[in-house]
Structure formats: C-alpha cells, structure tokens
Short mmCIF file of N, CA and C in Angstrom, two decimals:
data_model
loop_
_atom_site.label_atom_id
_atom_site.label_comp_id
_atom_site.label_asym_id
_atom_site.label_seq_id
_atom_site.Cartn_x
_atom_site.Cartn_y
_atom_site.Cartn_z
N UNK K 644 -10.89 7.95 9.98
CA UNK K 644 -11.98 7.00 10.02
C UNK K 644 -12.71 7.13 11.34
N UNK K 645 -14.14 7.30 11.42
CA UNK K 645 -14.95 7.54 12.25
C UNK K 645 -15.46 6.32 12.86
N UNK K 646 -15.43 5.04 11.78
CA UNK K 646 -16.06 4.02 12.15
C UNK K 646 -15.01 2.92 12.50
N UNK K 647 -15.28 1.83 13.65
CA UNK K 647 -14.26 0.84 13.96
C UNK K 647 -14.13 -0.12 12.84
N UNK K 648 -12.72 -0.28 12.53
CA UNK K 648 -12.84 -1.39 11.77
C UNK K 648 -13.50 -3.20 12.13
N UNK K 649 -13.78 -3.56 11.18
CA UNK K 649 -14.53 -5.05 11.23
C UNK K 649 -13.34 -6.12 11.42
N UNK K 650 -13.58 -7.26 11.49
CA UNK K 650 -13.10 -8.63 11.05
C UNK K 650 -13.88 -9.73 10.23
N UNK K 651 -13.52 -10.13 9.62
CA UNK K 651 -14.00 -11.20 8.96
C UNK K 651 -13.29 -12.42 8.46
N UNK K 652 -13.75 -13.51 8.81
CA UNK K 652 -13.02 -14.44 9.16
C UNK K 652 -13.46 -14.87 7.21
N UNK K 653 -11.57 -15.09 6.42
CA UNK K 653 -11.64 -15.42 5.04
C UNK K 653 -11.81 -16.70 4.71
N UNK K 654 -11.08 -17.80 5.89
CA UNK K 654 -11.37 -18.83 5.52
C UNK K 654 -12.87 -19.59 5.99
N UNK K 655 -13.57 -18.88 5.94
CA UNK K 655 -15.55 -19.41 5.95
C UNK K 655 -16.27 -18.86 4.62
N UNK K 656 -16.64 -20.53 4.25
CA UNK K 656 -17.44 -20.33 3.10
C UNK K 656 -18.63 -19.43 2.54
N UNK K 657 -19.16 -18.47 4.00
CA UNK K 657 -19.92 -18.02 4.46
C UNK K 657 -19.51 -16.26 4.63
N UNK K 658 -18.47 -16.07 3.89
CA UNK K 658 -17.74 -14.59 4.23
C UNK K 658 -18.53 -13.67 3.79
N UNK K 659 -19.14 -12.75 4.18
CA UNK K 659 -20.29 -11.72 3.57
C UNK K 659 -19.72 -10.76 2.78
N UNK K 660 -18.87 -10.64 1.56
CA UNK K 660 -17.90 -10.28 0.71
C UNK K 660 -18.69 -8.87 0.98
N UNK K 661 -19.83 -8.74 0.37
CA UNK K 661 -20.77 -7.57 -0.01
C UNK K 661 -20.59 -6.64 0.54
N UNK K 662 -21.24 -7.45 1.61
CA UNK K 662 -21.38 -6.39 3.01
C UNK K 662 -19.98 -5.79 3.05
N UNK K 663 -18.39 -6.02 3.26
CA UNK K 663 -17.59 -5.70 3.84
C UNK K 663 -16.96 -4.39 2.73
N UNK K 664 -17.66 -4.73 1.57
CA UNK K 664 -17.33 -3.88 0.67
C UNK K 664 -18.41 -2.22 0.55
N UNK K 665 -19.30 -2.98 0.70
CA UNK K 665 -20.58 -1.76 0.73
C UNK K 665 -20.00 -0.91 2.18
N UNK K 666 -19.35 -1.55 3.18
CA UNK K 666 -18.70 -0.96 4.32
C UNK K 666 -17.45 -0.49 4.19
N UNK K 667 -16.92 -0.57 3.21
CA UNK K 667 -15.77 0.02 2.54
C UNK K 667 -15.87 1.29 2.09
N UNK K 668 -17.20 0.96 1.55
CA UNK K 668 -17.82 2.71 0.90
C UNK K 668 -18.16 3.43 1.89
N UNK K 669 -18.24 2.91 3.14
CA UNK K 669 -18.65 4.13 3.76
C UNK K 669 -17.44 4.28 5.33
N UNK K 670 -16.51 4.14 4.82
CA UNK K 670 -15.42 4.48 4.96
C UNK K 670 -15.09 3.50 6.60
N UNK K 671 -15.51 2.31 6.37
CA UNK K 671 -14.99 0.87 7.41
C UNK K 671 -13.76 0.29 7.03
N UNK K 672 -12.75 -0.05 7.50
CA UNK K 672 -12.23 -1.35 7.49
C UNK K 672 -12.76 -1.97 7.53
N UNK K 673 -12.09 -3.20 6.73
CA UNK K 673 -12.68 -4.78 7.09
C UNK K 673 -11.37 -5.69 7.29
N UNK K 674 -11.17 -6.12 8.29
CA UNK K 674 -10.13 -7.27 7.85
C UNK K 674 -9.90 -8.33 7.92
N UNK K 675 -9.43 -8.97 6.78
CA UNK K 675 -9.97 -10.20 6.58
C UNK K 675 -8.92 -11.36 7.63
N UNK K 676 -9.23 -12.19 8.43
CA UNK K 676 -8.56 -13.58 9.04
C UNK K 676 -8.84 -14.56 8.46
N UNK K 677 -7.62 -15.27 8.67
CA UNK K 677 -7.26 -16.71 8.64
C UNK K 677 -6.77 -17.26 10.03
N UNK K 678 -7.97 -18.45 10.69
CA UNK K 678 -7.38 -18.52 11.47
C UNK K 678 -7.41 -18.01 12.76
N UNK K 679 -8.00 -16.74 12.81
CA UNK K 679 -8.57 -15.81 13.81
C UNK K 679 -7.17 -14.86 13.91
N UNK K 680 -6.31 -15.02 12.57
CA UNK K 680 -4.77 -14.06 12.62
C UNK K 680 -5.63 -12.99 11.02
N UNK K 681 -4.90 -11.60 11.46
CA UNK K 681 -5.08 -10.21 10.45
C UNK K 681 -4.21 -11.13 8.86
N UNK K 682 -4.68 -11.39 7.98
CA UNK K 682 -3.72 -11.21 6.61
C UNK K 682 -4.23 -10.26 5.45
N UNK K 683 -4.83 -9.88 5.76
CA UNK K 683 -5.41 -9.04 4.61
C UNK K 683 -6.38 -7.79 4.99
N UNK K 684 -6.89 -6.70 4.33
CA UNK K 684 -7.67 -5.62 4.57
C UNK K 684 -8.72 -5.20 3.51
N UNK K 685 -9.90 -4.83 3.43
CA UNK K 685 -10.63 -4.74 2.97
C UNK K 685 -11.13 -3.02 3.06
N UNK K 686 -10.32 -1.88 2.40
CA UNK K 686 -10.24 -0.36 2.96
C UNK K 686 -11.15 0.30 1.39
N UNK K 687 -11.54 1.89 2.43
CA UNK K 687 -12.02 2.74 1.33
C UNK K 687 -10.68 3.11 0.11
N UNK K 688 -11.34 3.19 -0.86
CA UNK K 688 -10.23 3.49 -1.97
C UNK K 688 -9.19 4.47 -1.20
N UNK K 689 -10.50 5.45 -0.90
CA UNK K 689 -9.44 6.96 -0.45
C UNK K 689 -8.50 6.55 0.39
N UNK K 690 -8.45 5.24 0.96
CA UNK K 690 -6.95 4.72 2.21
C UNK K 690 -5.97 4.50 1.13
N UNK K 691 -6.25 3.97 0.31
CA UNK K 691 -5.16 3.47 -0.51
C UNK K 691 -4.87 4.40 -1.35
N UNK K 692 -5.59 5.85 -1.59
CA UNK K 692 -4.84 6.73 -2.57
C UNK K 692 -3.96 7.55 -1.55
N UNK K 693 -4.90 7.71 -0.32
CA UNK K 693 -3.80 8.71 0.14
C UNK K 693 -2.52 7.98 0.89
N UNK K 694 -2.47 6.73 0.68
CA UNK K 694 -1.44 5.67 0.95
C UNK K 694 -0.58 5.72 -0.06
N UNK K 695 -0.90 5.49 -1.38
CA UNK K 695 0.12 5.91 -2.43
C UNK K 695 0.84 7.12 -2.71
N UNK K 696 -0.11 8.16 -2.22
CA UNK K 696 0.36 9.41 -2.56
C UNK K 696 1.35 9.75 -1.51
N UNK K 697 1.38 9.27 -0.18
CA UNK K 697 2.60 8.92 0.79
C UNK K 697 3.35 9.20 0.22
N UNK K 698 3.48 7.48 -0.56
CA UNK K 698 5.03 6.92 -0.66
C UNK K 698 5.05 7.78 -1.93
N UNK K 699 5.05 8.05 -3.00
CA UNK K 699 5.21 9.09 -3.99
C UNK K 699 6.08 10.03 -3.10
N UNK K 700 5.03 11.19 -2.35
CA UNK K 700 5.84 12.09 -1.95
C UNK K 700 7.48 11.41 -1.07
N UNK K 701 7.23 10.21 -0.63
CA UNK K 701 8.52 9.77 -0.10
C UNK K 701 9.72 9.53 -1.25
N UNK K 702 9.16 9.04 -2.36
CA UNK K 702 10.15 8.46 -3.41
C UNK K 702 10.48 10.05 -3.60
N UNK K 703 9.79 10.81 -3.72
CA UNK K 703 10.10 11.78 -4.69
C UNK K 703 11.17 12.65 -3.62
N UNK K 704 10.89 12.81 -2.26
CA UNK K 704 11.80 13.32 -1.20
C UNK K 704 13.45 12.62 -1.55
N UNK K 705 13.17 11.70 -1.60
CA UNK K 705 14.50 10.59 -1.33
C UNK K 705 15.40 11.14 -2.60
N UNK K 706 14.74 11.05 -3.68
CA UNK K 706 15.10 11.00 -4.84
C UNK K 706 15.41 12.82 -5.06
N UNK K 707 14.99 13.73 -4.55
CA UNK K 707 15.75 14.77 -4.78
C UNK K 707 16.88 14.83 -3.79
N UNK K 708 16.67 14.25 -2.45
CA UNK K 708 18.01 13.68 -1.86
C UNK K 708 19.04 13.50 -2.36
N UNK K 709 18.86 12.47 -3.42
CA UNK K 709 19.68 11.22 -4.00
C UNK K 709 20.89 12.35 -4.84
N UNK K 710 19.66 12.77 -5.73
CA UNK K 710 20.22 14.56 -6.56
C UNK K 710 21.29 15.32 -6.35
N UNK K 711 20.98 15.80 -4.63
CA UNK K 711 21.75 16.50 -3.93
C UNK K 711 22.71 16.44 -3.65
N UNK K 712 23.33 15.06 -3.62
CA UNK K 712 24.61 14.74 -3.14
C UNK K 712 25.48 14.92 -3.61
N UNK K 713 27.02 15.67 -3.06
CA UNK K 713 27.84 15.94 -3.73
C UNK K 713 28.33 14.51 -4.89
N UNK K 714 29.20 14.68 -6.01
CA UNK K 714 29.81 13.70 -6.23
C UNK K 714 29.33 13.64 -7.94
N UNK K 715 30.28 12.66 -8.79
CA UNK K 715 29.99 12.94 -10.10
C UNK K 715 29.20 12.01 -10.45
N UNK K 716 28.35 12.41 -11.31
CA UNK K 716 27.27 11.67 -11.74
C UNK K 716 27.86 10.59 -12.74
N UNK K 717 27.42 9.41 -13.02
CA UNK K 717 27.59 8.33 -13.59
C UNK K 717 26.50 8.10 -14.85
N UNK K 718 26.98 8.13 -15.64
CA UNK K 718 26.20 7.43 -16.85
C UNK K 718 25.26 6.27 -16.75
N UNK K 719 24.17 6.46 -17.08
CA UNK K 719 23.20 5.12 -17.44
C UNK K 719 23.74 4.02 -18.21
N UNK K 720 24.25 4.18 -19.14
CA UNK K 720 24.76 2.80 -19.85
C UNK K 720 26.01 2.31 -18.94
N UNK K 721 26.46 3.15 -18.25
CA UNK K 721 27.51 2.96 -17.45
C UNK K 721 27.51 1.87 -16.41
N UNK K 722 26.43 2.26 -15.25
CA UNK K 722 25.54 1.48 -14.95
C UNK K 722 25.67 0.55 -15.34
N UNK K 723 24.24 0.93 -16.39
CA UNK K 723 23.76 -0.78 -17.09
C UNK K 723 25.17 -2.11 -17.39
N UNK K 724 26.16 -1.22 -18.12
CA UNK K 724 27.46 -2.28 -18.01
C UNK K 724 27.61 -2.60 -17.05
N UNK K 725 28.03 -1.85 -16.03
CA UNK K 725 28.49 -2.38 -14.48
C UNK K 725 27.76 -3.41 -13.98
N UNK K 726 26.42 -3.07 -13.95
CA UNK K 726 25.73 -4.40 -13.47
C UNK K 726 25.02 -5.30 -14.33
N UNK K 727 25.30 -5.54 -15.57
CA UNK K 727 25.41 -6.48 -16.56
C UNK K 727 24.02 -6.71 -16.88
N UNK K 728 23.82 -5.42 -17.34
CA UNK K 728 22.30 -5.31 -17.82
C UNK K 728 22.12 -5.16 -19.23
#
C-alpha cells in the first residue's frame, strides 16, 4: 500500500461510508473508531484475498505436517465415538 491509511470515527452519525469505500478501491485503509480506539477496518478486497490465501497456505502447511507424523492413523468414526459426536 502506497497510500496512508485513514480513520474514521464509527460512532458519528456523520461517517462518510462512501468515501472510505471508494478509498478502498484505490487501495486506502480506512479504520473505523469507537471512541477514538481502532475496532474495525475498512481494506481493498485484494487485502483480504491475499489474507486468506495466507492462512490457506498455512492450514494446508500444518496439515501436511499433521500427515507426516509418525504414528497410526485413527479412524473417523473412531473419533467421532471418542468425542461423542
């Protein structure tokens, strides 16, 4: 991101929704306060895909991890009994 992100204060009846979004498209933060405290963000899509696609590649790391480990594999219904599913 080239541009600084914004603030915008959420609890004013007066919040310029538009604007923070049309600034979304062009690749701003916005984030929204309560309070003059961060609770929320207002980002270009592309933050949040290449945010998902992260954790994907993380699940998917972990999870061939998980694979790897010596030891005998356990049944799904097995499982599911065990923890009373």
């Amino acid at each position: 991101m080239s541009e600084p992100a914004h603030e915008l204060p959420a609890d004013s009846p007066a919040t310029p929704l538009a604007s923070a979004v049309d600034d979304a498209r062009h690749g701003v933060i916005t984030h929204l306060t309560v309070g003059g405290e961060r609770v929320a963000a207002i980002v270009p899509e592309s933050v949040l895909d290449t945010l998902r696609a992260a954790e994907d590649a993380e699940d998917a790391a972990e999870a061939d991890a998980a694979m790897a480990e010596p030891g005998e594999d356990i049944p799904w219904d097995e499982v599911k009994s065990e923890l009373g599913l």
